[in-house]
Amino acid sequence: MIEILNESEVERARATGALVGTILQTLRDRVTVGTNLLDVDSWTKTMIDEAGAVSCYVDYAPSFGRGPFGHYVCTAVNDAVLHGLPHDRRLVDGDLLTLDLAVVLDGVAADSAVSFVVGDSRPPESVRLIETTERALEAGIAAAGPGARIGDLSHAIGSVLSEAGYPINVEFGGHGIGSTMHQDPHVSNTGRPGRGYRLRPGLLLALEPWVMTDTDQLVTDADGWTLRSVTGCRTAHSEHTIAITDDGAEVLTRRPTR
Ligand code: MG
Ligand code: MG
C-alpha cells in the first residue's frame, strides 16, 4: 500500500521526524567508550516514553526476524549492519556503531539511522564507509521531488555506492512510510532512472543506503535478528525520512547540530 499524506499529516510527520532526529543525536552524543548497548536501548526507551511516542520496533515481528524484536533501537556494531539486536556488549574505541530508530508520534511514523565511530580513533576504512553512505543518502534526497521516479532515487544512491567500489545488496533498501513504518514503494539501493512509481507531494519515503566493504552477502546471528557481513568486514548505514513536497523533498529526520 502507498499512502499519500495530507497537509496536516505531513505537519505531524515533521514532529515525528524531529523527535527521531533529536533522539539519535542525543544517543550519539552520549555514547562513549565503555557504553553498553543495553544502556543505549534503555536511554532510547526513556526518550520515546517521555515524548509520548510509540516504538515501531518493540512489537515488530516480520517474517524474517525471530519476532518480536523486544527493544527500542537497533544497535549494529562493526560487521553488523541491519536489525542489530541490543545485547550485553560494551563499546570500545574504534567500534563502528549504527543506530537505527523508528517511532510513531500522533499517528505518523519516522525512521532514521546513523553510523559513527566510537571514541577518538578514526579508522580510514570506517570513515570512508560512513561518508559514502551519507553521500549516497544526500544524492537520493537530491533526486527526489514530484514527478521523479523511484528508479531515479535508486540510481542516484547506487551510483555513489558503486563509484566508491562497494558491492550493493538488493535484499534490503528504503521504503514508503506513513501511519506505519514499512510501506510501499520499495526503494532499492540501485536501479535504473526513469523506472518505477512516480513520486507525488505527500508521499513519505525512508531512504537508507547501507554498505559492506567487500561483500553483498549477509548472515543472520544466532539472535535471529542481527544481520552481519558474511566476511566479517565493516559496514555502514545512513537513513532519513523525507516528505515529497510541491517543489522538492524535505528531510524530516535531520539531527540537530550542537
Ligand atoms: Mg531504519
Ligand atoms: Mg527504514
mmCIF file with all atom_site columns, N, CA and C and ligand atoms in Angstrom, residues 24 57 74 82-83 99-102 110-114 173 175 177 181-182 206-208 237-241, ligand 1:
data_model
loop_
_atom_site.group_PDB
_atom_site.id
_atom_site.type_symbol
_atom_site.label_atom_id
_atom_site.label_alt_id
_atom_site.label_comp_id
_atom_site.label_asym_id
_atom_site.label_entity_id
_atom_site.label_seq_id
_atom_site.pdbx_PDB_ins_code
_atom_site.Cartn_x
_atom_site.Cartn_y
_atom_site.Cartn_z
_atom_site.occupancy
_atom_site.B_iso_or_equiv
_atom_site.pdbx_formal_charge
_atom_site.auth_seq_id
_atom_site.auth_comp_id
_atom_site.auth_asym_id
_atom_site.auth_atom_id
_atom_site.pdbx_PDB_model_num
ATOM   1  N  N  . LEU A 1 24  ? 18.268 10.425 18.145 1.00 0.00 ? 24  LEU A N  1
ATOM   2  C  CA . LEU A 1 24  ? 19.511 9.862  17.588 1.00 0.00 ? 24  LEU A CA 1
ATOM   3  C  C  . LEU A 1 24  ? 20.713 10.750 17.917 1.00 0.00 ? 24  LEU A C  1
ATOM   4  N  N  . TYR A 1 57  ? 9.557  -0.735 16.928 1.00 0.00 ? 57  TYR A N  1
ATOM   5  C  CA . TYR A 1 57  ? 10.379 -1.943 16.956 1.00 0.00 ? 57  TYR A CA 1
ATOM   6  C  C  . TYR A 1 57  ? 9.956  -2.960 18.002 1.00 0.00 ? 57  TYR A C  1
ATOM   7  N  N  . CYS A 1 74  ? 17.903 -0.183 17.083 1.00 0.00 ? 74  CYS A N  1
ATOM   8  C  CA . CYS A 1 74  ? 18.826 -1.182 16.532 1.00 0.00 ? 74  CYS A CA 1
ATOM   9  C  C  . CYS A 1 74  ? 20.244 -0.693 16.773 1.00 0.00 ? 74  CYS A C  1
ATOM   10 N  N  . LEU A 1 82  ? 22.406 -4.369 9.867  1.00 0.00 ? 82  LEU A N  1
ATOM   11 C  CA . LEU A 1 82  ? 20.960 -4.127 9.919  1.00 0.00 ? 82  LEU A CA 1
ATOM   12 C  C  . LEU A 1 82  ? 20.357 -4.930 11.074 1.00 0.00 ? 82  LEU A C  1
ATOM   13 N  N  . HIS A 1 83  ? 19.302 -4.345 11.672 1.00 0.00 ? 83  HIS A N  1
ATOM   14 C  CA . HIS A 1 83  ? 18.494 -5.040 12.690 1.00 0.00 ? 83  HIS A CA 1
ATOM   15 C  C  . HIS A 1 83  ? 19.331 -5.501 13.887 1.00 0.00 ? 83  HIS A C  1
ATOM   16 N  N  . LEU A 1 99  ? 23.096 3.186  14.717 1.00 0.00 ? 99  LEU A N  1
ATOM   17 C  CA . LEU A 1 99  ? 21.849 3.265  15.469 1.00 0.00 ? 99  LEU A CA 1
ATOM   18 C  C  . LEU A 1 99  ? 20.722 3.497  14.484 1.00 0.00 ? 99  LEU A C  1
ATOM   19 N  N  . ASP A 1 100 ? 19.664 2.705  14.571 1.00 0.00 ? 100 ASP A N  1
ATOM   20 C  CA . ASP A 1 100 ? 18.514 2.833  13.665 1.00 0.00 ? 100 ASP A CA 1
ATOM   21 C  C  . ASP A 1 100 ? 17.272 2.909  14.532 1.00 0.00 ? 100 ASP A C  1
ATOM   22 N  N  . LEU A 1 101 ? 16.470 3.958  14.304 1.00 0.00 ? 101 LEU A N  1
ATOM   23 C  CA . LEU A 1 101 ? 15.351 4.241  15.198 1.00 0.00 ? 101 LEU A CA 1
ATOM   24 C  C  . LEU A 1 101 ? 14.105 4.588  14.393 1.00 0.00 ? 101 LEU A C  1
ATOM   25 N  N  . ALA A 1 102 ? 12.984 4.013  14.760 1.00 0.00 ? 102 ALA A N  1
ATOM   26 C  CA . ALA A 1 102 ? 11.697 4.376  14.158 1.00 0.00 ? 102 ALA A CA 1
ATOM   27 C  C  . ALA A 1 102 ? 10.646 4.437  15.250 1.00 0.00 ? 102 ALA A C  1
ATOM   28 N  N  . ALA A 1 110 ? 8.319  7.898  11.670 1.00 0.00 ? 110 ALA A N  1
ATOM   29 C  CA . ALA A 1 110 ? 9.550  8.368  11.030 1.00 0.00 ? 110 ALA A CA 1
ATOM   30 C  C  . ALA A 1 110 ? 10.650 7.377  11.381 1.00 0.00 ? 110 ALA A C  1
ATOM   31 N  N  . ASP A 1 111 ? 11.643 7.280  10.496 1.00 0.00 ? 111 ASP A N  1
ATOM   32 C  CA . ASP A 1 111 ? 12.651 6.211  10.558 1.00 0.00 ? 111 ASP A CA 1
ATOM   33 C  C  . ASP A 1 111 ? 13.977 6.823  10.114 1.00 0.00 ? 111 ASP A C  1
ATOM   34 N  N  . SER A 1 112 ? 15.030 6.621  10.907 1.00 0.00 ? 112 SER A N  1
ATOM   35 C  CA . SER A 1 112 ? 16.326 7.209  10.550 1.00 0.00 ? 112 SER A CA 1
ATOM   36 C  C  . SER A 1 112 ? 17.440 6.382  11.166 1.00 0.00 ? 112 SER A C  1
ATOM   37 N  N  . ALA A 1 113 ? 18.588 6.399  10.513 1.00 0.00 ? 113 ALA A N  1
ATOM   38 C  CA . ALA A 1 113 ? 19.745 5.658  11.016 1.00 0.00 ? 113 ALA A CA 1
ATOM   39 C  C  . ALA A 1 113 ? 21.011 6.480  10.818 1.00 0.00 ? 113 ALA A C  1
ATOM   40 N  N  . VAL A 1 114 ? 21.954 6.282  11.742 1.00 0.00 ? 114 VAL A N  1
ATOM   41 C  CA . VAL A 1 114 ? 23.237 6.978  11.650 1.00 0.00 ? 114 VAL A CA 1
ATOM   42 C  C  . VAL A 1 114 ? 24.350 6.013  12.064 1.00 0.00 ? 114 VAL A C  1
ATOM   43 N  N  . GLY A 1 173 ? 16.299 -2.350 1.436  1.00 0.00 ? 173 GLY A N  1
ATOM   44 C  CA . GLY A 1 173 ? 16.515 -0.977 0.992  1.00 0.00 ? 173 GLY A CA 1
ATOM   45 C  C  . GLY A 1 173 ? 15.528 -0.049 1.650  1.00 0.00 ? 173 GLY A C  1
ATOM   46 N  N  . HIS A 1 175 ? 11.996 2.518  1.745  1.00 0.00 ? 175 HIS A N  1
ATOM   47 C  CA . HIS A 1 175 ? 10.576 2.139  1.737  1.00 0.00 ? 175 HIS A CA 1
ATOM   48 C  C  . HIS A 1 175 ? 9.696  3.348  1.952  1.00 0.00 ? 175 HIS A C  1
ATOM   49 N  N  . ILE A 1 177 ? 6.685  5.174  3.951  1.00 0.00 ? 177 ILE A N  1
ATOM   50 C  CA . ILE A 1 177 ? 6.420  5.221  5.396  1.00 0.00 ? 177 ILE A CA 1
ATOM   51 C  C  . ILE A 1 177 ? 5.262  6.191  5.598  1.00 0.00 ? 177 ILE A C  1
ATOM   52 N  N  . MET A 1 181 ? 5.561  1.931  9.765  1.00 0.00 ? 181 MET A N  1
ATOM   53 C  CA . MET A 1 181 ? 6.983  2.102  9.410  1.00 0.00 ? 181 MET A CA 1
ATOM   54 C  C  . MET A 1 181 ? 7.306  1.629  8.001  1.00 0.00 ? 181 MET A C  1
ATOM   55 N  N  . HIS A 1 182 ? 6.798  0.474  7.607  1.00 0.00 ? 182 HIS A N  1
ATOM   56 C  CA . HIS A 1 182 ? 7.210  -0.112 6.324  1.00 0.00 ? 182 HIS A CA 1
ATOM   57 C  C  . HIS A 1 182 ? 6.033  -0.181 5.373  1.00 0.00 ? 182 HIS A C  1
ATOM   58 N  N  . ALA A 1 206 ? 11.445 6.566  3.363  1.00 0.00 ? 206 ALA A N  1
ATOM   59 C  CA . ALA A 1 206 ? 12.677 6.380  4.134  1.00 0.00 ? 206 ALA A CA 1
ATOM   60 C  C  . ALA A 1 206 ? 13.735 5.876  3.146  1.00 0.00 ? 206 ALA A C  1
ATOM   61 N  N  . LEU A 1 207 ? 14.760 6.691  2.929  1.00 0.00 ? 207 LEU A N  1
ATOM   62 C  CA . LEU A 1 207 ? 15.875 6.299  2.056  1.00 0.00 ? 207 LEU A CA 1
ATOM   63 C  C  . LEU A 1 207 ? 16.993 5.799  2.948  1.00 0.00 ? 207 LEU A C  1
ATOM   64 N  N  . GLU A 1 208 ? 17.592 4.645  2.592  1.00 0.00 ? 208 GLU A N  1
ATOM   65 C  CA . GLU A 1 208 ? 18.574 4.090  3.521  1.00 0.00 ? 208 GLU A CA 1
ATOM   66 C  C  . GLU A 1 208 ? 19.683 3.298  2.843  1.00 0.00 ? 208 GLU A C  1
ATOM   67 N  N  . HIS A 1 237 ? 25.553 2.491  7.473  1.00 0.00 ? 237 HIS A N  1
ATOM   68 C  CA . HIS A 1 237 ? 24.128 2.643  7.111  1.00 0.00 ? 237 HIS A CA 1
ATOM   69 C  C  . HIS A 1 237 ? 23.701 4.067  7.456  1.00 0.00 ? 237 HIS A C  1
ATOM   70 N  N  . SER A 1 238 ? 23.098 4.766  6.505  1.00 0.00 ? 238 SER A N  1
ATOM   71 C  CA . SER A 1 238 ? 22.571 6.115  6.757  1.00 0.00 ? 238 SER A CA 1
ATOM   72 C  C  . SER A 1 238 ? 21.141 6.187  6.245  1.00 0.00 ? 238 SER A C  1
ATOM   73 N  N  . GLU A 1 239 ? 20.254 6.708  7.054  1.00 0.00 ? 239 GLU A N  1
ATOM   74 C  CA . GLU A 1 239 ? 18.833 6.745  6.675  1.00 0.00 ? 239 GLU A CA 1
ATOM   75 C  C  . GLU A 1 239 ? 18.176 8.041  7.128  1.00 0.00 ? 239 GLU A C  1
ATOM   76 N  N  . HIS A 1 240 ? 17.352 8.591  6.237  1.00 0.00 ? 240 HIS A N  1
ATOM   77 C  CA . HIS A 1 240 ? 16.462 9.694  6.604  1.00 0.00 ? 240 HIS A CA 1
ATOM   78 C  C  . HIS A 1 240 ? 15.065 9.413  6.069  1.00 0.00 ? 240 HIS A C  1
ATOM   79 N  N  . THR A 1 241 ? 14.076 9.950  6.775  1.00 0.00 ? 241 THR A N  1
ATOM   80 C  CA . THR A 1 241 ? 12.713 10.002 6.248  1.00 0.00 ? 241 THR A CA 1
ATOM   81 C  C  . THR A 1 241 ? 12.521 11.358 5.585  1.00 0.00 ? 241 THR A C  1
HETATM 82 MG MG . MG  B 2 .   ? 15.531 2.431  9.915  1.00 0.00 ? 1   MG  B MG 1
#
